[in-house]
Amino acid sequence: MANSELRVFHGTSHPELGDKIIQYLGLPPGEIKISRFAGGEIYARILENVRGQSCVIVQTCTEKVNDDLMELFIIIDAMKRASAKTITAVIPHFGYARQDRKAASREPVSARLIANLLETAGADRVVTMDLHSDQIQGFFNIPVDTLTAMPILASYIKGKGLQDLAIVAPDTGRVKVAKKLADRVGAQLAILHKVRAEHHVSAVTHVVGDVKDKTVIITDDMIDTAGTITSGVDALREAGCRPEVYVLATHGIFSGSAVERISKSGFREVVVTDTLPIPEEKRFPGLEVLASAELLGEAIRRNYENRSITTLFD
Amino acid sequence: MANSELRVFHGTSHPELGDKIIQYLGLPPGEIKISRFAGGEIYARILENVRGQSCVIVQTCTEKVNDDLMELFIIIDAMKRASAKTITAVIPHFGYARQDRKAASREPVSARLIANLLETAGADRVVTMDLHSDQIQGFFNIPVDTLTAMPILASYIKGKGLQDLAIVAPDTGRVKVAKKLADRVGAQLAILHKVRAEHHVSAVTHVVGDVKDKTVIITDDMIDTAGTITSGVDALREAGCRPEVYVLATHGIFSGSAVERISKSGFREVVVTDTLPIPEEKRFPGLEVLASAELLGEAIRRNYENRSITTLFD
Amino acid sequence: MANSELRVFHGTSHPELGDKIIQYLGLPPGEIKISRFAGGEIYARILENVRGQSCVIVQTCTEKVNDDLMELFIIIDAMKRASAKTITAVIPHFGYARQDRKAASREPVSARLIANLLETAGADRVVTMDLHSDQIQGFFNIPVDTLTAMPILASYIKGKGLQDLAIVAPDTGRVKVAKKLADRVGAQLAILHKVRAEHHVSAVTHVVGDVKDKTVIITDDMIDTAGTITSGVDALREAGCRPEVYVLATHGIFSGSAVERISKSGFREVVVTDTLPIPEEKRFPGLEVLASAELLGEAIRRNYENRSITTLFD
Amino acid sequence: MANSELRVFHGTSHPELGDKIIQYLGLPPGEIKISRFAGGEIYARILENVRGQSCVIVQTCTEKVNDDLMELFIIIDAMKRASAKTITAVIPHFGYARQDRKAASREPVSARLIANLLETAGADRVVTMDLHSDQIQGFFNIPVDTLTAMPILASYIKGKGLQDLAIVAPDTGRVKVAKKLADRVGAQLAILHKVRAEHHVSAVTHVVGDVKDKTVIITDDMIDTAGTITSGVDALREAGCRPEVYVLATHGIFSGSAVERISKSGFREVVVTDTLPIPEEKRFPGLEVLASAELLGEAIRRNYENRSITTLFD
Amino acid sequence: MANSELRVFHGTSHPELGDKIIQYLGLPPGEIKISRFAGGEIYARILENVRGQSCVIVQTCTEKVNDDLMELFIIIDAMKRASAKTITAVIPHFGYARQDRKAASREPVSARLIANLLETAGADRVVTMDLHSDQIQGFFNIPVDTLTAMPILASYIKGKGLQDLAIVAPDTGRVKVAKKLADRVGAQLAILHKVRAEHHVSAVTHVVGDVKDKTVIITDDMIDTAGTITSGVDALREAGCRPEVYVLATHGIFSGSAVERISKSGFREVVVTDTLPIPEEKRFPGLEVLASAELLGEAIRRNYENRSITTLFD
Amino acid sequence: MANSELRVFHGTSHPELGDKIIQYLGLPPGEIKISRFAGGEIYARILENVRGQSCVIVQTCTEKVNDDLMELFIIIDAMKRASAKTITAVIPHFGYARQDRKAASREPVSARLIANLLETAGADRVVTMDLHSDQIQGFFNIPVDTLTAMPILASYIKGKGLQDLAIVAPDTGRVKVAKKLADRVGAQLAILHKVRAEHHVSAVTHVVGDVKDKTVIITDDMIDTAGTITSGVDALREAGCRPEVYVLATHGIFSGSAVERISKSGFREVVVTDTLPIPEEKRFPGLEVLASAELLGEAIRRNYENRSITTLFD
């Protein structure tokens, strides 16, 4: 029986990242044809023999998340029927991660649904980065390698040589992650949360913890509409923090009026990684995009070579 | 234990059809909130208690088929977790039906994939209309009620009192359906197929069967880009058919430049049902849209009442 | 076909609670024989006909959690093979909930494992209270009704008429729950977290937020060894809180030297519910045990009657 | 870990074909004992170690299709429990393929059922030839390699040097396959279909397309009772085709009075492959049986060697 | 939602028994068409609406066990796709029951395989009689009602008023069943087993236990080729038992030369039930066939009415 | 892709046996941390990279069988999520094996349940010894290697040079195993069974077969409370057997008052293997413990090397 070779393909959601990963691995790009019919349906065909091969498909979840996911399912189905030995879905930004529980009655748990759909389509393993909650790993029965950009982000911020830092969680669900960063860079911890006063329509953001005269770094797993962080920065400034405020996040979605909001808020820097494509019109002064391809590529390589991935983060 | 009541909800793909079905059934509309976040993710919440109820969700597949399907999966997940007794997915136009086999190597079988995903999401039954191929029923392990608009279409065309009819299948895969219609309206059968002559780039459409001096009715399950039927009509006219040509199909997608092509082809009438929304800009002279809500509604009712659906078509 | 009746059984983990639930529902107790062989194996036999009945089995997870779970699986298997119509596992305290993610490499996700095992054994639905994390709902494919004792706990504390309250989360993973309680009783929010200073062995507990001259209420989903809350109370007192400190939690495990630690800490009151049996030797001055049977019983009733459970918490 | 070797076994349905395949591959035959108890039950035991091996079992579906399938399931179960690494079911003629949809209400979809049963028994992959409909591939979740004898058949017919050919589909469901052959040999296309005139009991076969003075080749996936083709030949002759008529099909079942009917119809040649055993009493003048073992054997080899099978048909 | 009605169908394996069961239940027979194509494939179509009904299909396993099982799977598939509410397979004699373990390496466990195939086809419950081993219940994940003819058989033999009885197990695997009968009729227990002496080809049957001057009753779950019981009777006579020897079994297969063997052995009576059809040519003097339809019918009724079946055997 | 290496771990149920197996295989012990929280929950973490490795976990079922099984499930879950290539559960004594059927209505089939739970947790294969019934193999869908200590036990007893042996089955369910031993050592067969005389409370043990002046060896798969064998020995002595009585069993549980009972019974020797830990306080004069590690280790090695295990017992 012939050896199983590593073949890495990418979908259409973020071709630049896919190409960088393939380049990092020193592989020829996986040949695949993906197109879209006028009627909206996606067509995919793998153009090279993958019988018995270790196939990887890189597809992130952008603002057209439903197209991205359906494209991913369809490619996986094609790989499965083409007799791939194993199929690894590399999903740098895992969509629907925020719907990871029923916050109200009769809601879906969409993140679990996506996990089920991926397994049904035929994925054997998932590689992803900085899930919205760690528990999402448990939504899968197949192995999940959860990478984290925290070392990259922490290293970047440490390189600034900033003093009197306070790491701020933008809401009560994000404290655990803020804590990890605070420990890593040796900073204080503070928390924002919204309180809706009686008889009042709008909520007021409270700051828990001391940020006076501190250089504040708001940290989150993703920046979506940027509503929470931009409303939080006013409260932080009222609480006396230093004027230069940083924002750190793994995934930069920048949806809706995010860019406008951020531009008005006067952040010193907004730092994200390139797990998502950031088109020209979403790039603003102060935006810093760190590379994630090496991390993702190295995880793919170690998977293929049966080597530990954890040690990447030691 | 309380009785299970029939509750019918609809997604956002075709609200008019959903409302008509609910109206036909004389039910209050199922209360559901469906919205879309700026970042592209769909949110759904069922606003009424569905514990132990017989839930139906109407969602057709439009040109934004991936959004439609993901929305459907998410609503089903919410219903399942809200303890619905049974969940029936009513999908008047079932998307990805044409990818029902591997026509080339390393293609997906997307229609089977969708069937798997629906079952995984939690659907207990599917109701649909005029599947692209009958075998798609077999892609499901759950019961599928396949309705057909053929009686509606045949009855409409019979009402015209046309003479010397020829029913034309637009390609070799559609002959079986054309045959059924031909038998029903008492017409001749003819077939179009494309032949690629040696050394020539473009294919020529051949007519198999005699259409000379016949009133021709091209029939298909769906009209998508209308490329096949509009290229076919020239061949039919060359073969001597009468000038008035009709087109009959269940699903009117009219994607891409379909409307433009159809307008140039001089069809007498293009007859479809309302399994898909047809926006104003896609409506053209000669378009006839027949109602499908009664048929769908009656199938839902009979399912709920444990009565035969087959007898609908006797 | 005869009607399905509601039959409620309980395992051996917490008979008092089971009996109270059955009493609340006004039902005769489900007849079941559970015994243990000398060799350690559990034997269960259902002593009444359950064919076609709506069966409920109440079993909480105590310190002998493995026996409790295996007993539960075995009873469910017996019910399934005895042709029960539906099997609802009521697990007031869901064990292994803290192992809900891989915090380190090559750890299990035991909470997901338990969910899988329950589904495999044959459970159709789970009712539980105040899961360690909301995401555990998503570990199940079957419906889960997650009840919360928060209204009971909040109502109790409000009845005290205390002023200047601060709700304290004992670590960064518990802030979200503390926030909910804070909003409900109209209190400030504060957080404890441990910081390990360089070159030092022992960690120091930091207080984030202002507790000076506040009456502090530490809140958690469970009290296990009580290590976190007892080490936290010193930090809170150093930070100037009022002498009377309250602890509120749904599940009172009190394992290891919990009682000893609590006794030394001088809490005014430690308030839990009776989701777990608290033997005489674990009862200490200041312990307040609130009843959960009505809540659990009402949820069982509404499930059986197809009525909404959410409205219980409005 | 030792290498996985290719081991090919065959059942009792068509030993000659199995032996030819094994011979083509240059392998020693897989040792297996298959017997039948007086009470009708099949017994199978694999007589050589298959732990970790790539096992193939060749079993076609003859007129004792139920015995053939059950024998196949039983052998697969034995292989699975004997720790085979992979189990490939090679089913040259896939039984129950014609029941691939519900043509009438409350029919089974037996072809999907067989697919499910094969997967349940433990098959990891299926290799088959010229399925009755391509969609049957989609009845499987496991990879299916659908081989086609069309190149063999087309090459044979081309070798005859016949002129003015018309390829005839014996009914409207077979047009697509006829079209493929027509394109390959450069022939016209014609179609037979039955029309039941009003007030008449018996149906009349219509010819669609021009066969006048053509050498006609009726093509189908299989010849079972031969009723359709023999009743069709009269209509073709009435339509003026040349006297010599050929029949081409992959699978020669020749059940019931097929041989008698064919003998009366005066076909020039009836060409099939040896996917089915054709006993002496079914062999008639004009029958030509082409070899399929090389094709099947080569597919098995390429599967084992992770090489493309598609290229076999380029 | 309408009520679910009980509908009982039968396959072609034993129509007399099916009819008797339906008659016992006072129901009109379930309308179903079952036929066999010339090519060997089975066709089934249910001729009445079964949507939402409680469907029962009676099919025993005769000497054409593979046809019987495939027919059963196909009917179940048709019922499932026709939206039956529940499908109960009543299999009076469960085939392949003797292959319930791997007695030698690389054997199948066919009885488990059949259980899996039944569940995959869509059976919700199985009713059967006197399984070869009780453990076969555990091969199913669905509920199994195992009826026993022992009361019928014991009652018959008690009615004879025989004295000095010894119940004899024909081999070491059947002792447990013999013991049950011995306890029920108040008899001694004895066992036959074969010993292969060194250097000798043929095995000698040993009698363990005292049968001298006893009226011997050999008991087994089934009589297949009758080899074991007929070779055993000589050993028993050598051991001094009384001349009149009885044989009691639930299932009378009488395959191969069973009837011939039995006729030579001079049994006083051979008593079986009618779980299997016994054609005229297999009926011999001394054969007594007891009715099983009431027992099977009553089990079906109680299942439908949610009443205990165990109490049938109290 | 790197090779898959064999890594053998053990749980906490029987570390000595695990270490012996690892030693036999000449491997470094698999590094794993297993601990227990004060609240009773088990924690496991695998301390070495197992990505792509062939992992074996040795865990027997002792008197704390529920802890042992849950620990096993948790370790398997951790291995699965850590991307082990295959996971083999080596369970020398398989717990709950005696609950392998419903002996009374509404009992569980716990052995099947355990099989399901193991498969759900993620086991790919099971290796075990002398299952209580052979049919338990069929409770698994995954391959099971059932080893037997019979050659070890038979060889030991043959080494004694005893004459006039009778092998005695302690009840009617154990005759088949006794028969195998009897054939192997060339001995007579006898059986014990209990008869409950009318109007009497206590049952009397009957001896079937001749044990007069025989050296008796009672054989069973396991010795649990020793009730059956110790009550049987009196009946055997009354029946005139020689004073020295031996007991042979694979699994020595010795629960409850087993040791006390055995000590009073005056057995010459009680011979078991070390599939279970036997603490000092359970060791009594006449106890002989034979080694099983070589057999288990060799089975693991052959599995890994794709060699036959059956030949171990030729």
XYZ file of N, CA and C in Angstrom, chain A residues 244-303:
180
model
N -3.820 56.619 25.604
C -3.582 55.609 24.554
C -4.201 54.282 24.986
N -5.201 53.846 24.173
C -5.898 52.590 24.457
C -5.636 51.635 23.298
N -5.318 50.383 23.648
C -5.062 49.350 22.642
C -6.203 48.336 22.634
N -6.425 47.762 21.469
C -7.385 46.652 21.373
C -6.664 45.460 20.744
N -6.835 44.297 21.365
C -6.194 43.072 20.881
C -7.253 42.002 20.664
N -7.251 41.412 19.491
C -8.197 40.321 19.240
C -7.628 39.415 18.168
N -8.052 38.146 18.190
C -7.561 37.212 17.176
C -8.235 37.430 15.835
N -9.581 37.584 15.893
C -10.340 37.618 14.649
C -10.901 39.010 14.375
N -10.547 39.579 13.251
C -11.035 40.912 12.900
C -12.149 40.823 11.862
N -13.388 40.835 12.313
C -14.518 40.729 11.379
C -14.856 42.106 10.832
N -14.900 43.102 11.710
C -15.184 44.496 11.330
C -16.442 44.599 10.477
N -17.544 44.108 11.002
C -18.790 44.112 10.234
C -19.584 45.385 10.540
N -20.605 45.622 9.725
C -21.476 46.774 9.927
C -20.664 48.060 9.957
N -20.918 48.895 10.965
C -20.218 50.174 11.041
C -19.017 50.107 11.979
N -18.395 48.934 12.034
C -17.271 48.734 12.943
C -16.144 49.736 12.672
N -15.787 49.864 11.400
C -14.643 50.709 11.073
C -14.928 52.160 11.457
N -16.123 52.602 11.192
C -16.529 53.966 11.544
C -16.438 54.186 13.057
N -17.014 53.217 13.797
C -16.983 53.327 15.257
C -15.551 53.388 15.783
N -14.738 52.475 15.260
C -13.356 52.406 15.737
C -12.629 53.709 15.428
N -12.857 54.228 14.230
C -12.163 55.454 13.826
C -12.479 56.600 14.771
N -13.724 56.622 15.232
C -14.121 57.696 16.155
C -13.557 57.529 17.562
N -13.162 56.316 17.911
C -12.832 56.039 19.305
C -11.408 56.367 19.679
N -10.603 56.671 18.668
C -9.247 57.102 18.965
C -8.362 56.075 19.622
N -8.516 54.804 19.236
C -7.590 53.801 19.770
C -6.203 54.060 19.221
N -5.210 53.748 20.021
C -3.841 53.877 19.551
C -3.562 52.819 18.477
N -3.938 51.591 18.796
C -3.770 50.500 17.842
C -4.870 49.479 18.033
N -5.286 48.911 16.930
C -6.187 47.765 16.969
C -5.442 46.611 16.299
N -5.144 45.586 17.098
C -4.280 44.505 16.629
C -5.082 43.222 16.462
N -5.066 42.677 15.271
C -5.722 41.397 15.007
C -4.777 40.506 14.200
N -5.187 39.264 13.960
C -4.404 38.402 13.062
C -5.152 38.293 11.740
N -4.544 37.615 10.805
C -5.149 37.514 9.470
C -5.966 36.243 9.280
N -6.668 35.803 10.337
C -7.549 34.637 10.174
C -8.728 34.969 9.284
N -8.959 36.247 9.070
C -10.041 36.682 8.196
C -9.465 37.647 7.169
N -10.018 37.643 5.960
C -9.538 38.607 4.973
C -10.017 40.002 5.374
N -9.165 40.980 5.283
C -9.561 42.359 5.593
C -9.393 43.174 4.326
N -10.493 43.450 3.655
C -10.390 44.161 2.378
C -9.904 45.588 2.589
N -9.448 46.186 1.514
C -8.856 47.520 1.576
C -9.771 48.515 2.296
N -11.089 48.453 1.985
C -12.010 49.461 2.530
C -12.223 49.300 4.032
N -11.746 48.187 4.615
C -11.891 48.016 6.057
C -10.585 48.340 6.784
N -9.569 48.674 6.060
C -8.290 48.959 6.707
C -8.263 50.420 7.122
N -7.887 50.672 8.351
C -7.923 52.030 8.899
C -6.599 52.296 9.594
N -6.280 53.541 9.820
C -5.022 53.864 10.514
C -5.029 53.260 11.912
N -3.935 52.683 12.302
C -3.856 52.067 13.623
C -4.158 50.588 13.596
N -4.618 50.086 12.464
C -4.873 48.651 12.359
C -3.563 47.909 12.133
N -3.332 46.919 12.915
C -2.142 46.095 12.776
C -2.588 44.651 12.577
N -2.191 44.013 11.490
C -2.609 42.635 11.208
C -1.400 41.711 11.301
N -1.435 40.818 12.276
C -0.323 39.884 12.484
C -0.569 38.591 11.709
N 0.488 37.927 11.329
C 0.368 36.725 10.489
C 0.027 35.492 11.315
N -0.890 34.658 10.787
C -1.265 33.415 11.465
C -0.896 32.172 10.654
N -0.405 32.373 9.444
C -0.197 31.232 8.553
C 0.858 30.266 9.063
N 1.893 30.791 9.692
C 2.939 29.894 10.188
C 2.393 28.971 11.270
N 1.596 29.560 12.147
C 1.014 28.779 13.237
C 0.112 27.693 12.667
N -0.767 28.082 11.751
C -1.694 27.114 11.157
C -0.936 26.056 10.355
N 0.035 26.512 9.585
C 0.804 25.576 8.766
C 1.573 24.592 9.630
N 2.160 25.083 10.690
C 2.936 24.213 11.567
C 2.024 23.164 12.226
N 0.802 23.587 12.598
C -0.152 22.631 13.183
C -0.520 21.555 12.176
N -0.700 21.935 10.929
C -1.015 20.955 9.880
C 0.134 19.973 9.715
N 1.339 20.510 9.676
C 2.511 19.659 9.498
C 2.649 18.663 10.654
N 2.487 19.159 11.868
C 2.668 18.273 13.021
C 1.579 17.203 13.087
N 0.381 17.581 12.721
C -0.676 16.591 12.612
C -0.270 15.484 11.677
